[in-house]
Short mmCIF file of C-alpha atoms in Angstrom, two decimals:
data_model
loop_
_atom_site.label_atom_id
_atom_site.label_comp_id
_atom_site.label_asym_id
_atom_site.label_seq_id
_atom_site.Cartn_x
_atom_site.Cartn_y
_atom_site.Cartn_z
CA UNK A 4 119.06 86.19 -57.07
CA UNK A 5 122.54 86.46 -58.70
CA UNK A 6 125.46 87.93 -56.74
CA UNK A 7 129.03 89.11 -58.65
CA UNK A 8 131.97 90.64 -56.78
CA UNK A 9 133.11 93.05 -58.98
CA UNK A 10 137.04 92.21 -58.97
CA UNK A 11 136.19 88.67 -59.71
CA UNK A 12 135.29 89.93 -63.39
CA UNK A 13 138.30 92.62 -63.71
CA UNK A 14 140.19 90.13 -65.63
CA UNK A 15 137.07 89.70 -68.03
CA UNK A 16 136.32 93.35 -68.27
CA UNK A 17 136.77 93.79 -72.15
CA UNK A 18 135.14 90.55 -73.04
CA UNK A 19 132.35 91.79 -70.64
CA UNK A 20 132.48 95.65 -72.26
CA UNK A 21 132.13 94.06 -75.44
CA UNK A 22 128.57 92.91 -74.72
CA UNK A 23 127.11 96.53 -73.68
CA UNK A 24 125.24 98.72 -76.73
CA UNK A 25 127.09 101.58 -77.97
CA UNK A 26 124.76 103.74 -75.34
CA UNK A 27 125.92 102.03 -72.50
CA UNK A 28 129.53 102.02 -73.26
CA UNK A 29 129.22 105.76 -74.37
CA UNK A 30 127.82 105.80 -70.07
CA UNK A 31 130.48 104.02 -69.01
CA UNK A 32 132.88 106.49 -70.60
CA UNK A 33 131.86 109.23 -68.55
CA UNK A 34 132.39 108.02 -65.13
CA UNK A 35 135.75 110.01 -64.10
CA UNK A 36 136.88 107.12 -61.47
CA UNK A 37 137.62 103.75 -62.77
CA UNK A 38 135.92 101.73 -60.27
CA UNK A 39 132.85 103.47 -61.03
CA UNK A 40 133.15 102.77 -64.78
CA UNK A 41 133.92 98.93 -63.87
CA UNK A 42 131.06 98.67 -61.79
CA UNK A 43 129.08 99.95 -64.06
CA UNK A 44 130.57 97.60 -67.08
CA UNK A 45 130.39 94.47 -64.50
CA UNK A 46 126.68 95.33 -63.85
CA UNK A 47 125.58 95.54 -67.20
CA UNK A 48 127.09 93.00 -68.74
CA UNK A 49 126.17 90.92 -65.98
CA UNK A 50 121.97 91.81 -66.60
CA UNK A 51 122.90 91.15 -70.46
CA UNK A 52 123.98 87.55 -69.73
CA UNK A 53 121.21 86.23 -67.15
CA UNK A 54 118.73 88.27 -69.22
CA UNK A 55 120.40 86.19 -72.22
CA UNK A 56 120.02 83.00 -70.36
CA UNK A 57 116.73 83.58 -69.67
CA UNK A 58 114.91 84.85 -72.82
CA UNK A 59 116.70 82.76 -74.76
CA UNK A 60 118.52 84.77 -77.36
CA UNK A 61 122.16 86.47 -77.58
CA UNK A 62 123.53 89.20 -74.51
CA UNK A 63 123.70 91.60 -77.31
CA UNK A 64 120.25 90.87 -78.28
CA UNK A 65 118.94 92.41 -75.50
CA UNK A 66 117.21 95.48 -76.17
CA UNK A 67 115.96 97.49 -72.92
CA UNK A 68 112.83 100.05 -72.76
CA UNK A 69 112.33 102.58 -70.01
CA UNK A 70 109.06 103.57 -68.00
CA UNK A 71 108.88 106.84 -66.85
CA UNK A 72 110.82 107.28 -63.85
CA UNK A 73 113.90 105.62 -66.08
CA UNK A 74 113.16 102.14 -64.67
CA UNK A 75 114.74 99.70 -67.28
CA UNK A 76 112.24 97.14 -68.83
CA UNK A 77 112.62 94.26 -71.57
CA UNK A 78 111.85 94.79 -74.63
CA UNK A 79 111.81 91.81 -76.15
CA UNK A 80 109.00 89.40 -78.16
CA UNK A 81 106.36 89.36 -76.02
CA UNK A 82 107.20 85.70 -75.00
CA UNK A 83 109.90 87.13 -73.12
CA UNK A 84 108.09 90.07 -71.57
CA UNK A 85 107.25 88.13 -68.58
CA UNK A 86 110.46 88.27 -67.14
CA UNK A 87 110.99 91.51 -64.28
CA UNK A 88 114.15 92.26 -63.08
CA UNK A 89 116.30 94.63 -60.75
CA UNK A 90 119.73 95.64 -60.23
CA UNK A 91 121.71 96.97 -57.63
CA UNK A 92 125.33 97.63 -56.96
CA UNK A 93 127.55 99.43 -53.68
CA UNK A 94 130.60 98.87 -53.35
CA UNK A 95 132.27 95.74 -54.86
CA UNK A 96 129.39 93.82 -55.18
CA UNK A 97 126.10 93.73 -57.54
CA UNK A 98 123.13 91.86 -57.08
CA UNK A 99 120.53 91.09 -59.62
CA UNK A 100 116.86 89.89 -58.93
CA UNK A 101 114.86 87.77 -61.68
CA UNK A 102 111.33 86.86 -61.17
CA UNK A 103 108.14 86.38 -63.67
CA UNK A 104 105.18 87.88 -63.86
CA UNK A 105 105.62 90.58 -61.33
CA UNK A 106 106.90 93.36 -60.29
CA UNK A 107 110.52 92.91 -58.39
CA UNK A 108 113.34 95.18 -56.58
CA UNK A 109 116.92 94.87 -54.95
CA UNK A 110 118.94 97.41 -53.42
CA UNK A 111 122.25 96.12 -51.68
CA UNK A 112 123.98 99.25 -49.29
CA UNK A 113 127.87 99.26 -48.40
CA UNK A 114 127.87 100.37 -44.84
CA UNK A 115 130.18 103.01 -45.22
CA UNK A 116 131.17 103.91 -41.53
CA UNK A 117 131.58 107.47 -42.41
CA UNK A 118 127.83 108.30 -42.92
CA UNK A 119 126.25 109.77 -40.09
CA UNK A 120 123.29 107.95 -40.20
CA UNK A 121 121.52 109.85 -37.32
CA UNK A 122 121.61 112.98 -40.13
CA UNK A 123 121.05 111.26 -42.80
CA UNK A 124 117.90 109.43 -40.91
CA UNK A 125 116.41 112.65 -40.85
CA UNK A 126 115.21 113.02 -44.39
CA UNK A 127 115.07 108.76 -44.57
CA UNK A 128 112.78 108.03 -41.55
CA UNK A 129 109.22 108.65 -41.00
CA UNK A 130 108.56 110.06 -37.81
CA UNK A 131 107.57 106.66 -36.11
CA UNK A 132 110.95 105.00 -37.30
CA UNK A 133 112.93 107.53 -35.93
CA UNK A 134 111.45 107.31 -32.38
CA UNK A 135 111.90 103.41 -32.65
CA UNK A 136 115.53 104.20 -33.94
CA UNK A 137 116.19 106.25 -31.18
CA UNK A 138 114.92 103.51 -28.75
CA UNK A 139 117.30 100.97 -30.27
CA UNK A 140 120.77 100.22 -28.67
CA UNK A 141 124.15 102.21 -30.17
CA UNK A 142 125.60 99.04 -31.53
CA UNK A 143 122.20 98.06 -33.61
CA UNK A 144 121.73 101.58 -35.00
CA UNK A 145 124.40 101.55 -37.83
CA UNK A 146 123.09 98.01 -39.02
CA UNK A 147 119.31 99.17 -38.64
CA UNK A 148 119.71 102.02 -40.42
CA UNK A 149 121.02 100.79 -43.74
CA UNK A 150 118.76 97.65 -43.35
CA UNK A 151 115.87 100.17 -43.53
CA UNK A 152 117.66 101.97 -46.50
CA UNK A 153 117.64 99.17 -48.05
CA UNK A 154 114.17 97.88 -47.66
CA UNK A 155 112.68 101.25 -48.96
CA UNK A 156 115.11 101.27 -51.81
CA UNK A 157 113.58 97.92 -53.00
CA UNK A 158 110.36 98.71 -52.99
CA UNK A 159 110.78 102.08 -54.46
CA UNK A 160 112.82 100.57 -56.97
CA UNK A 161 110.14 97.26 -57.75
CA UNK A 162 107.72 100.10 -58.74
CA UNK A 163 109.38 102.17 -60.66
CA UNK A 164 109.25 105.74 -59.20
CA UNK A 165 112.37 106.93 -59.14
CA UNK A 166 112.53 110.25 -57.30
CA UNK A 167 108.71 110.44 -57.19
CA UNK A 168 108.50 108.96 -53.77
CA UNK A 169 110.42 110.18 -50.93
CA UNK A 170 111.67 107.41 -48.77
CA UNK A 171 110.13 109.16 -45.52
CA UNK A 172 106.77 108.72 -46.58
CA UNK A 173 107.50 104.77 -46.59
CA UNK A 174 107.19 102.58 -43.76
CA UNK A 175 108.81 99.36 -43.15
CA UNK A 176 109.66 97.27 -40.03
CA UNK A 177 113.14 98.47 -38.61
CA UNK A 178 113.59 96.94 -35.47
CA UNK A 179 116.16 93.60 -35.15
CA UNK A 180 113.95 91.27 -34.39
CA UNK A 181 111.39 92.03 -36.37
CA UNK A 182 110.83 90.38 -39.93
CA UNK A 183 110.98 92.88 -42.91
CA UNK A 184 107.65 93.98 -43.75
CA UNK A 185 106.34 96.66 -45.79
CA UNK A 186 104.08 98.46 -43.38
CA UNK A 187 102.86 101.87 -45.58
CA UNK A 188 103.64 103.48 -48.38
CA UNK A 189 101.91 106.49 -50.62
CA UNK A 190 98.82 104.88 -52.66
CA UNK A 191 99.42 101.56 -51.49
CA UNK A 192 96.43 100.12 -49.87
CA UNK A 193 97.27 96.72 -49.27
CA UNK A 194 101.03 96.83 -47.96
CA UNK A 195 100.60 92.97 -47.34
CA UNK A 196 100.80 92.07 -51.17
CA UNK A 197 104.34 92.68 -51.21
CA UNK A 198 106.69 90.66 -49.29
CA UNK A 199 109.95 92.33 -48.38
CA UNK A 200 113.18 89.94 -47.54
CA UNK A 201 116.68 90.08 -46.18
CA UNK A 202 119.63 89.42 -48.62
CA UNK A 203 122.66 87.57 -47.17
CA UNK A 204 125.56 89.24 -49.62
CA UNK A 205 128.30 90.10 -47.22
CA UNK A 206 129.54 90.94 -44.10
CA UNK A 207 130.07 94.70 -45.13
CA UNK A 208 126.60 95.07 -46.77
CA UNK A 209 122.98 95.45 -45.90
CA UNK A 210 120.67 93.88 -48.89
CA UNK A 211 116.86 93.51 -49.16
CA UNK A 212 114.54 92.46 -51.96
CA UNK A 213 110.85 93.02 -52.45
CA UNK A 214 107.80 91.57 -54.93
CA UNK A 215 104.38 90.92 -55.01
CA UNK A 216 103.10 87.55 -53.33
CA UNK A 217 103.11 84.97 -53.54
CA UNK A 218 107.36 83.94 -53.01
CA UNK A 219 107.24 80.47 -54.08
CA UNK A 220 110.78 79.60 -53.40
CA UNK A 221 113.97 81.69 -53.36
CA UNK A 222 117.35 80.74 -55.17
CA UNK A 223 120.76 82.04 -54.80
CA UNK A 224 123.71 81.91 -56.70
CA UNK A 225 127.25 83.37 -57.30
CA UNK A 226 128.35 84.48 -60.66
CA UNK A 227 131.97 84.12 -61.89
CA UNK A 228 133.29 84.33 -65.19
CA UNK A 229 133.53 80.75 -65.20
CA UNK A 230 129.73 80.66 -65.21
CA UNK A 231 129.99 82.31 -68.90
CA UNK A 232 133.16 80.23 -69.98
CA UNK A 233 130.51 76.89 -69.31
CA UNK A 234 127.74 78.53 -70.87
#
């Protein structure tokens, strides 16, 4: 796992532009606000240079392929084609997940105090998450909620289906003192080959990742543009 606060890297943002393919920087044109564009220039650049780090070749070497719901994919030698990844960005920070061999999401949520998260829980919750929602104290709901968010986010994300699942016809664990667990979701029948996990990113932000078992160990680290100066 690889965390970036995006104003760390404004100072770095053309070297970092300069990495992204003439597709992604046409993208990044058409966000109207500029911390939109920056995020989205600090996020890709950022996948370019772990990706780079990891396969072995050049960030500008990397060449991505998408499945069907518009997950991005590597497409690489096949020697590289182990490697899964996810992204996620809210706010002013991105997380990015790197694993082998399996499949892998992320989702990190700002937790923006002016959603109404009772509303919004409506079309997020399956029915037995709201009741537990509604059982759980004022002060944990706001929290709870956008935990949940995220959790489903991961795992929609780690397979791929875009709008193709609605996030009320997943279940996960919601409560606080209950570990993150993926409990069902549509055509999964065994739930308990994925293992879902809290992310520690910051104070503001709830942040989960999911992927298939077995979770040998789990590594952390902070990106800075330093990290590419000593590369």
């Amino acid at each position: 796992m690889w965390r970036l606060c995006v104003p760390d890297i404004l100072p770095a943002l053309q070297e970092s532009n300069a990495l992204l393919s003439d597709d992604e920087r046409v993208r990044a044109g058409r966000y109207l606000r500029a911390e939109d564009r920056n995020r989205f220039i600090a996020g890709r650049s950022l996948l370019r240079r772990l990706l780079a780090g990891y396969a072995g070749v050049g960030p500008t070497d990397i060449v991505f392929r998408f499945g069907s719901h518009g997950k991005p994919l590597l497409d690489l030698p096949s020697a590289a084609r182990h490697i899964s990844f996810n992204l996620s960005h809210s706010s002013d920070w991105i997380v990015c997940a790197m694993t082998t061999e399996r499949a892998i999401g992320v989702d990190v949520e700002f937790m923006n105090s002016n959603i109404d998260v009772d509303a919004l829980g409506r079309t997020v919750f399956c029915a037995s998450e709201r009741e537990t929602f509604e059982r759980l104290a004022e002060v944990d709901r706001r929290p709870a909620f956008f935990a949940l968010w995220s959790r489903k986010e991961a795992y929609i994300k780690a397979i791929g289906s875009g709008l193709s699942v609605s996030p009320a016809d997943i279940e996960v664990t919601i409560c606080p003192q209950d570990a993150p667990r993926l409990l069902r979701a549509p055509a999964e029948s065994n739930p308990e080959r994925w293992r879902l996990q809290t992310l520690d990113v910051a104070e503001c932000c709830a942040a989960s990742f999911i992927l298939e078992a077995p979770i040998r160990a789990t590594r952390f680290f902070e990106w800075h543009p330093s990290v590419a100066e000593a590369s």
